[in-house]
Amino acid sequence: MKTFPFKRESRLLTPADFQSVFDARPKKFSCRYYTILAAKNSFANARIGFTISKKKAKFATERNQVKRVVREYFRLNQHNLNNVDLVFIGKQGIANATNAELRHELNYTWKKIQRQFKN
């Protein structure tokens, strides 16, 4: 049975990590709930970071729920991407999205990211 860990190396942790994505002229992938910025990195694995402001999702439980769903989707599908940094930016109304709606949108967006960054 194959496991798909979500280790510390799979996360954007520092402000410098996020800034490197913003400075790299990233590709944008958007839907009604979020925007994902994607840029190549110098590591062997894909990494993801989150920015969901209080203006977009008022309560911490809502922000955490969105991050939990997206993180799980990333964990199960990160093997399809190599050396790409992703910054997930929540939009207005993301707190009202159901888990199924988020997964559906992520599936569509993930396919676009794979096409753009295939090796």
Coordinates of N, CA and C in Angstrom, one line a residue:
M1 N 0.8 -1.2 0.0 CA 0.0 0.0 0.0 C 0.9 1.2 0.0
K2 N 0.6 2.2 -0.9 CA 1.4 3.4 -1.0 C 0.9 4.5 -0.1
T3 N 1.8 5.1 0.6 CA 1.5 6.2 1.5 C 1.9 7.5 0.9
F4 N 1.2 8.5 1.2 CA 1.5 9.9 0.7 C 1.6 10.8 1.9
P5 N 2.8 10.9 2.4 CA 3.0 11.8 3.6 C 2.9 13.3 3.3
F6 N 2.6 14.1 4.3 CA 2.6 15.5 4.2 C 3.6 16.0 5.2
K7 N 4.8 16.1 4.8 CA 5.9 16.4 5.7 C 6.2 17.9 5.7
R8 N 7.0 18.3 6.6 CA 7.4 19.7 6.7 C 8.0 20.3 5.4
E9 N 8.7 19.4 4.6 CA 9.3 19.8 3.4 C 8.3 20.1 2.3
S10 N 7.0 19.7 2.6 CA 5.9 20.0 1.6 C 5.2 21.3 1.8
R11 N 5.7 22.1 2.8 CA 5.0 23.3 3.1 C 5.9 24.5 2.8
L12 N 5.2 25.6 2.5 CA 5.9 26.9 2.4 C 5.8 27.5 3.9
L13 N 6.9 27.7 4.5 CA 6.8 28.1 5.9 C 7.2 29.5 6.2
T14 N 8.2 30.0 5.6 CA 8.6 31.4 6.0 C 8.1 32.4 5.0
P15 N 8.1 33.7 5.4 CA 7.8 34.7 4.5 C 8.7 34.8 3.2
A16 N 9.9 34.4 3.4 CA 10.8 34.3 2.2 C 10.4 33.3 1.2
D17 N 9.8 32.1 1.7 CA 9.3 31.1 0.8 C 8.1 31.7 0.0
F18 N 7.2 32.4 0.6 CA 6.1 33.0 -0.1 C 6.6 34.1 -1.1
Q19 N 7.5 34.9 -0.6 CA 8.0 36.0 -1.4 C 8.7 35.4 -2.7
S20 N 9.4 34.3 -2.6 CA 10.1 33.7 -3.8 C 9.0 33.3 -4.8
V21 N 7.9 32.9 -4.4 CA 6.8 32.6 -5.4 C 6.3 33.9 -6.0
F22 N 6.0 34.9 -5.2 CA 5.5 36.2 -5.7 C 6.5 36.8 -6.7
D23 N 7.8 36.7 -6.4 CA 8.8 37.3 -7.2 C 9.1 36.6 -8.5
A24 N 8.7 35.3 -8.6 CA 9.0 34.5 -9.7 C 8.1 34.6 -10.9
R25 N 7.2 35.6 -10.9 CA 6.2 35.8 -11.9 C 5.4 34.5 -12.1
P26 N 4.6 34.2 -11.1 CA 4.0 32.9 -11.1 C 2.8 32.8 -12.1
K27 N 2.4 31.6 -12.4 CA 1.2 31.3 -13.2 C 0.0 31.4 -12.2
K28 N -1.1 31.9 -12.7 CA -2.3 32.0 -11.9 C -3.3 31.1 -12.4
F29 N -3.9 30.4 -11.4 CA -5.0 29.5 -11.7 C -6.1 29.9 -10.7
S30 N -7.3 30.3 -11.3 CA -8.4 30.8 -10.5 C -9.7 30.1 -10.7
C31 N -10.5 30.2 -9.6 CA -11.9 29.7 -9.7 C -12.7 30.7 -8.8
R32 N -13.9 30.4 -8.6 CA -14.7 31.3 -7.8 C -14.4 31.4 -6.3
Y33 N -13.7 30.3 -5.8 CA -13.4 30.3 -4.4 C -11.9 30.6 -4.1
Y34 N -11.0 30.5 -5.0 CA -9.6 30.7 -4.7 C -8.8 31.0 -5.9
T35 N -7.6 31.5 -5.7 CA -6.6 31.6 -6.7 C -5.3 30.9 -6.2
I36 N -4.7 30.1 -7.1 CA -3.5 29.4 -6.8 C -2.4 30.0 -7.7
L37 N -1.3 30.5 -7.0 CA -0.1 31.0 -7.7 C 0.9 29.8 -7.7
A38 N 1.4 29.5 -8.9 CA 2.4 28.4 -9.0 C 3.7 28.9 -9.7
A39 N 4.8 28.5 -9.1 CA 6.1 28.8 -9.7 C 7.0 27.6 -9.5
K40 N 8.0 27.4 -10.4 CA 9.0 26.4 -10.2 C 9.8 26.7 -9.0
N41 N 10.3 25.6 -8.3 CA 11.3 25.8 -7.2 C 12.5 24.9 -7.5
S42 N 13.5 25.1 -6.6 CA 14.7 24.3 -6.8 C 14.8 23.1 -6.0
F43 N 13.7 22.6 -5.4 CA 13.6 21.4 -4.6 C 13.1 20.3 -5.5
A44 N 13.1 19.1 -4.9 CA 12.7 17.9 -5.7 C 11.2 17.6 -5.5
N45 N 10.6 18.4 -4.7 CA 9.1 18.1 -4.4 C 8.3 19.4 -4.5
A46 N 7.0 19.1 -4.6 CA 6.1 20.3 -4.6 C 5.8 20.7 -3.2
R47 N 5.5 22.0 -3.1 CA 5.2 22.6 -1.7 C 4.0 23.5 -1.9
I48 N 3.3 23.7 -0.7 CA 2.1 24.5 -0.8 C 2.1 25.4 0.5
G49 N 1.5 26.6 0.3 CA 1.3 27.5 1.4 C -0.1 28.1 1.3
F50 N -0.6 28.6 2.4 CA -2.0 29.1 2.4 C -2.0 30.6 2.9
T51 N -2.9 31.4 2.2 CA -3.2 32.7 2.7 C -4.8 32.8 2.6
I52 N -5.4 32.8 3.7 CA -6.9 32.9 3.8 C -7.1 34.0 4.9
S53 N -7.5 35.2 4.5 CA -7.6 36.3 5.4 C -9.0 36.2 6.2
K54 N -9.0 37.0 7.3 CA -10.3 37.0 8.1 C -11.4 37.7 7.3
K55 N -11.0 38.5 6.3 CA -12.1 39.2 5.5 C -12.8 38.1 4.6
K56 N -12.0 37.1 4.2 CA -12.6 36.1 3.3 C -13.3 35.0 4.1
A57 N -12.8 34.6 5.2 CA -13.5 33.6 6.1 C -13.3 34.1 7.5
K58 N -14.4 34.6 8.0 CA -14.4 35.3 9.3 C -13.9 34.5 10.5
F59 N -14.3 33.2 10.6 CA -14.0 32.4 11.7 C -12.8 31.5 11.5
A60 N -12.0 31.3 12.5 CA -10.8 30.4 12.3 C -11.2 29.0 12.0
T61 N -12.3 28.5 12.5 CA -12.8 27.2 12.1 C -13.0 27.0 10.6
E62 N -13.6 28.1 10.0 CA -13.8 28.1 8.6 C -12.5 28.0 7.8
R63 N -11.6 28.9 8.2 CA -10.3 28.9 7.6 C -9.5 27.6 7.7
N64 N -9.6 27.0 8.9 CA -8.9 25.7 9.1 C -9.6 24.6 8.3
Q65 N -10.9 24.6 8.2 CA -11.6 23.6 7.4 C -11.2 23.6 6.0
V66 N -11.1 24.8 5.4 CA -10.7 25.0 4.0 C -9.2 24.5 3.9
K67 N -8.4 24.9 4.8 CA -7.0 24.4 4.7 C -6.9 22.9 4.8
R68 N -7.7 22.3 5.7 CA -7.7 20.9 5.9 C -8.0 20.2 4.6
V69 N -9.1 20.6 3.9 CA -9.5 20.0 2.7 C -8.5 20.1 1.6
V70 N -7.9 21.3 1.4 CA -6.9 21.6 0.4 C -5.6 20.8 0.7
R71 N -5.2 20.8 1.9 CA -4.0 20.1 2.3 C -4.1 18.6 2.0
E72 N -5.3 18.0 2.3 CA -5.5 16.6 2.0 C -5.5 16.3 0.5
Y73 N -6.1 17.2 -0.3 CA -6.1 17.0 -1.7 C -4.7 17.1 -2.2
F74 N -3.9 18.1 -1.7 CA -2.5 18.2 -2.1 C -1.7 17.0 -1.7
R75 N -1.9 16.5 -0.5 CA -1.2 15.3 0.0 C -1.4 14.1 -0.9
L76 N -2.6 13.9 -1.4 CA -2.9 12.7 -2.2 C -2.5 12.9 -3.7
N77 N -2.2 14.2 -4.1 CA -1.9 14.4 -5.5 C -0.6 15.1 -5.7
Q78 N 0.2 15.3 -4.7 CA 1.5 15.9 -4.9 C 2.5 15.1 -5.7
H79 N 2.3 13.8 -5.8 CA 3.3 13.0 -6.6 C 3.1 13.3 -8.1
N80 N 2.1 14.0 -8.5 CA 1.9 14.3 -9.9 C 2.7 15.6 -10.3
L81 N 3.2 16.3 -9.3 CA 3.9 17.5 -9.6 C 5.3 17.4 -9.0
N82 N 6.3 17.9 -9.8 CA 7.7 18.0 -9.3 C 8.1 19.5 -9.2
N83 N 8.9 19.8 -8.2 CA 9.5 21.1 -8.0 C 8.6 22.3 -8.4
V84 N 7.4 22.4 -7.8 CA 6.5 23.5 -8.0 C 6.1 24.0 -6.6
D85 N 6.1 25.3 -6.4 CA 5.6 25.9 -5.2 C 4.2 26.5 -5.5
L86 N 3.3 26.2 -4.6 CA 1.9 26.7 -4.8 C 1.5 27.6 -3.6
V87 N 0.9 28.7 -3.9 CA 0.3 29.6 -2.9 C -1.2 29.6 -3.1
F88 N -1.9 29.1 -2.1 CA -3.4 29.1 -2.2 C -3.9 30.3 -1.5
I89 N -4.7 31.1 -2.3 CA -5.2 32.4 -1.8 C -6.7 32.3 -1.8
G90 N -7.4 32.4 -0.7 CA -8.8 32.3 -0.6 C -9.5 33.5 -1.1
K91 N -10.7 33.4 -1.7 CA -11.5 34.5 -2.2 C -12.7 34.6 -1.3
Q92 N -13.4 35.7 -1.5 CA -14.7 36.0 -0.8 C -15.6 34.8 -1.1
G93 N -16.2 34.3 -0.1 CA -17.2 33.2 -0.2 C -16.6 31.9 -0.1
I94 N -15.4 31.8 0.2 CA -14.8 30.4 0.3 C -15.3 29.7 1.6
A95 N -15.7 30.5 2.6 CA -16.2 29.9 3.8 C -17.6 29.2 3.6
N96 N -18.3 29.6 2.5 CA -19.6 29.1 2.2 C -19.5 27.8 1.3
A97 N -18.3 27.5 0.8 CA -18.2 26.4 -0.1 C -18.2 25.1 0.7
T98 N -18.9 24.1 0.2 CA -18.9 22.8 0.8 C -17.6 22.1 0.5
N99 N -17.3 21.0 1.2 CA -16.0 20.2 1.0 C -16.1 19.6 -0.4
A100 N -17.2 19.2 -0.8 CA -17.4 18.6 -2.2 C -17.1 19.6 -3.3
E101 N -17.7 20.8 -3.1 CA -17.4 21.9 -4.1 C -16.0 22.2 -4.2
L102 N -15.3 22.3 -3.0 CA -13.9 22.6 -3.0 C -13.1 21.5 -3.7
R103 N -13.4 20.2 -3.4 CA -12.7 19.1 -4.1 C -12.9 19.1 -5.6
H104 N -14.1 19.4 -6.0 CA -14.4 19.5 -7.4 C -13.6 20.6 -8.1
E105 N -13.6 21.8 -7.5 CA -12.8 22.9 -8.1 C -11.3 22.5 -8.1
L106 N -10.8 21.9 -7.0 CA -9.4 21.6 -6.9 C -9.0 20.6 -8.0
N107 N -9.9 19.6 -8.2 CA -9.7 18.6 -9.3 C -9.4 19.3 -10.6
Y108 N -10.3 20.2 -10.9 CA -10.2 20.9 -12.2 C -8.9 21.7 -12.3
T109 N -8.7 22.5 -11.2 CA -7.5 23.3 -11.2 C -6.2 22.5 -11.2
W110 N -6.2 21.4 -10.5 CA -5.0 20.6 -10.4 C -4.6 20.0 -11.8
K111 N -5.6 19.7 -12.6 CA -5.4 19.2 -14.0 C -4.7 20.3 -14.8
K112 N -5.2 21.6 -14.6 CA -4.6 22.7 -15.4 C -3.1 22.9 -14.9
I113 N -2.9 22.8 -13.6 CA -1.5 23.0 -13.1 C -0.6 21.9 -13.6
Q114 N -1.1 20.6 -13.7 CA -0.3 19.5 -14.2 C 0.1 19.8 -15.7
R115 N -0.9 20.2 -16.5 CA -0.6 20.5 -17.9 C 0.5 21.6 -18.0
Q116 N 0.4 22.6 -17.2 CA 1.3 23.8 -17.3 C 2.7 23.4 -16.9
F117 N 2.9 22.5 -15.9 CA 4.2 22.2 -15.3 C 4.6 20.8 -15.5
K118 N 4.1 20.1 -16.6 CA 4.6 18.8 -16.8 C 6.0 18.8 -17.2
N119 N 6.7 17.7 -16.8 CA 8.2 17.7 -17.0 C 8.5 17.0 -18.3

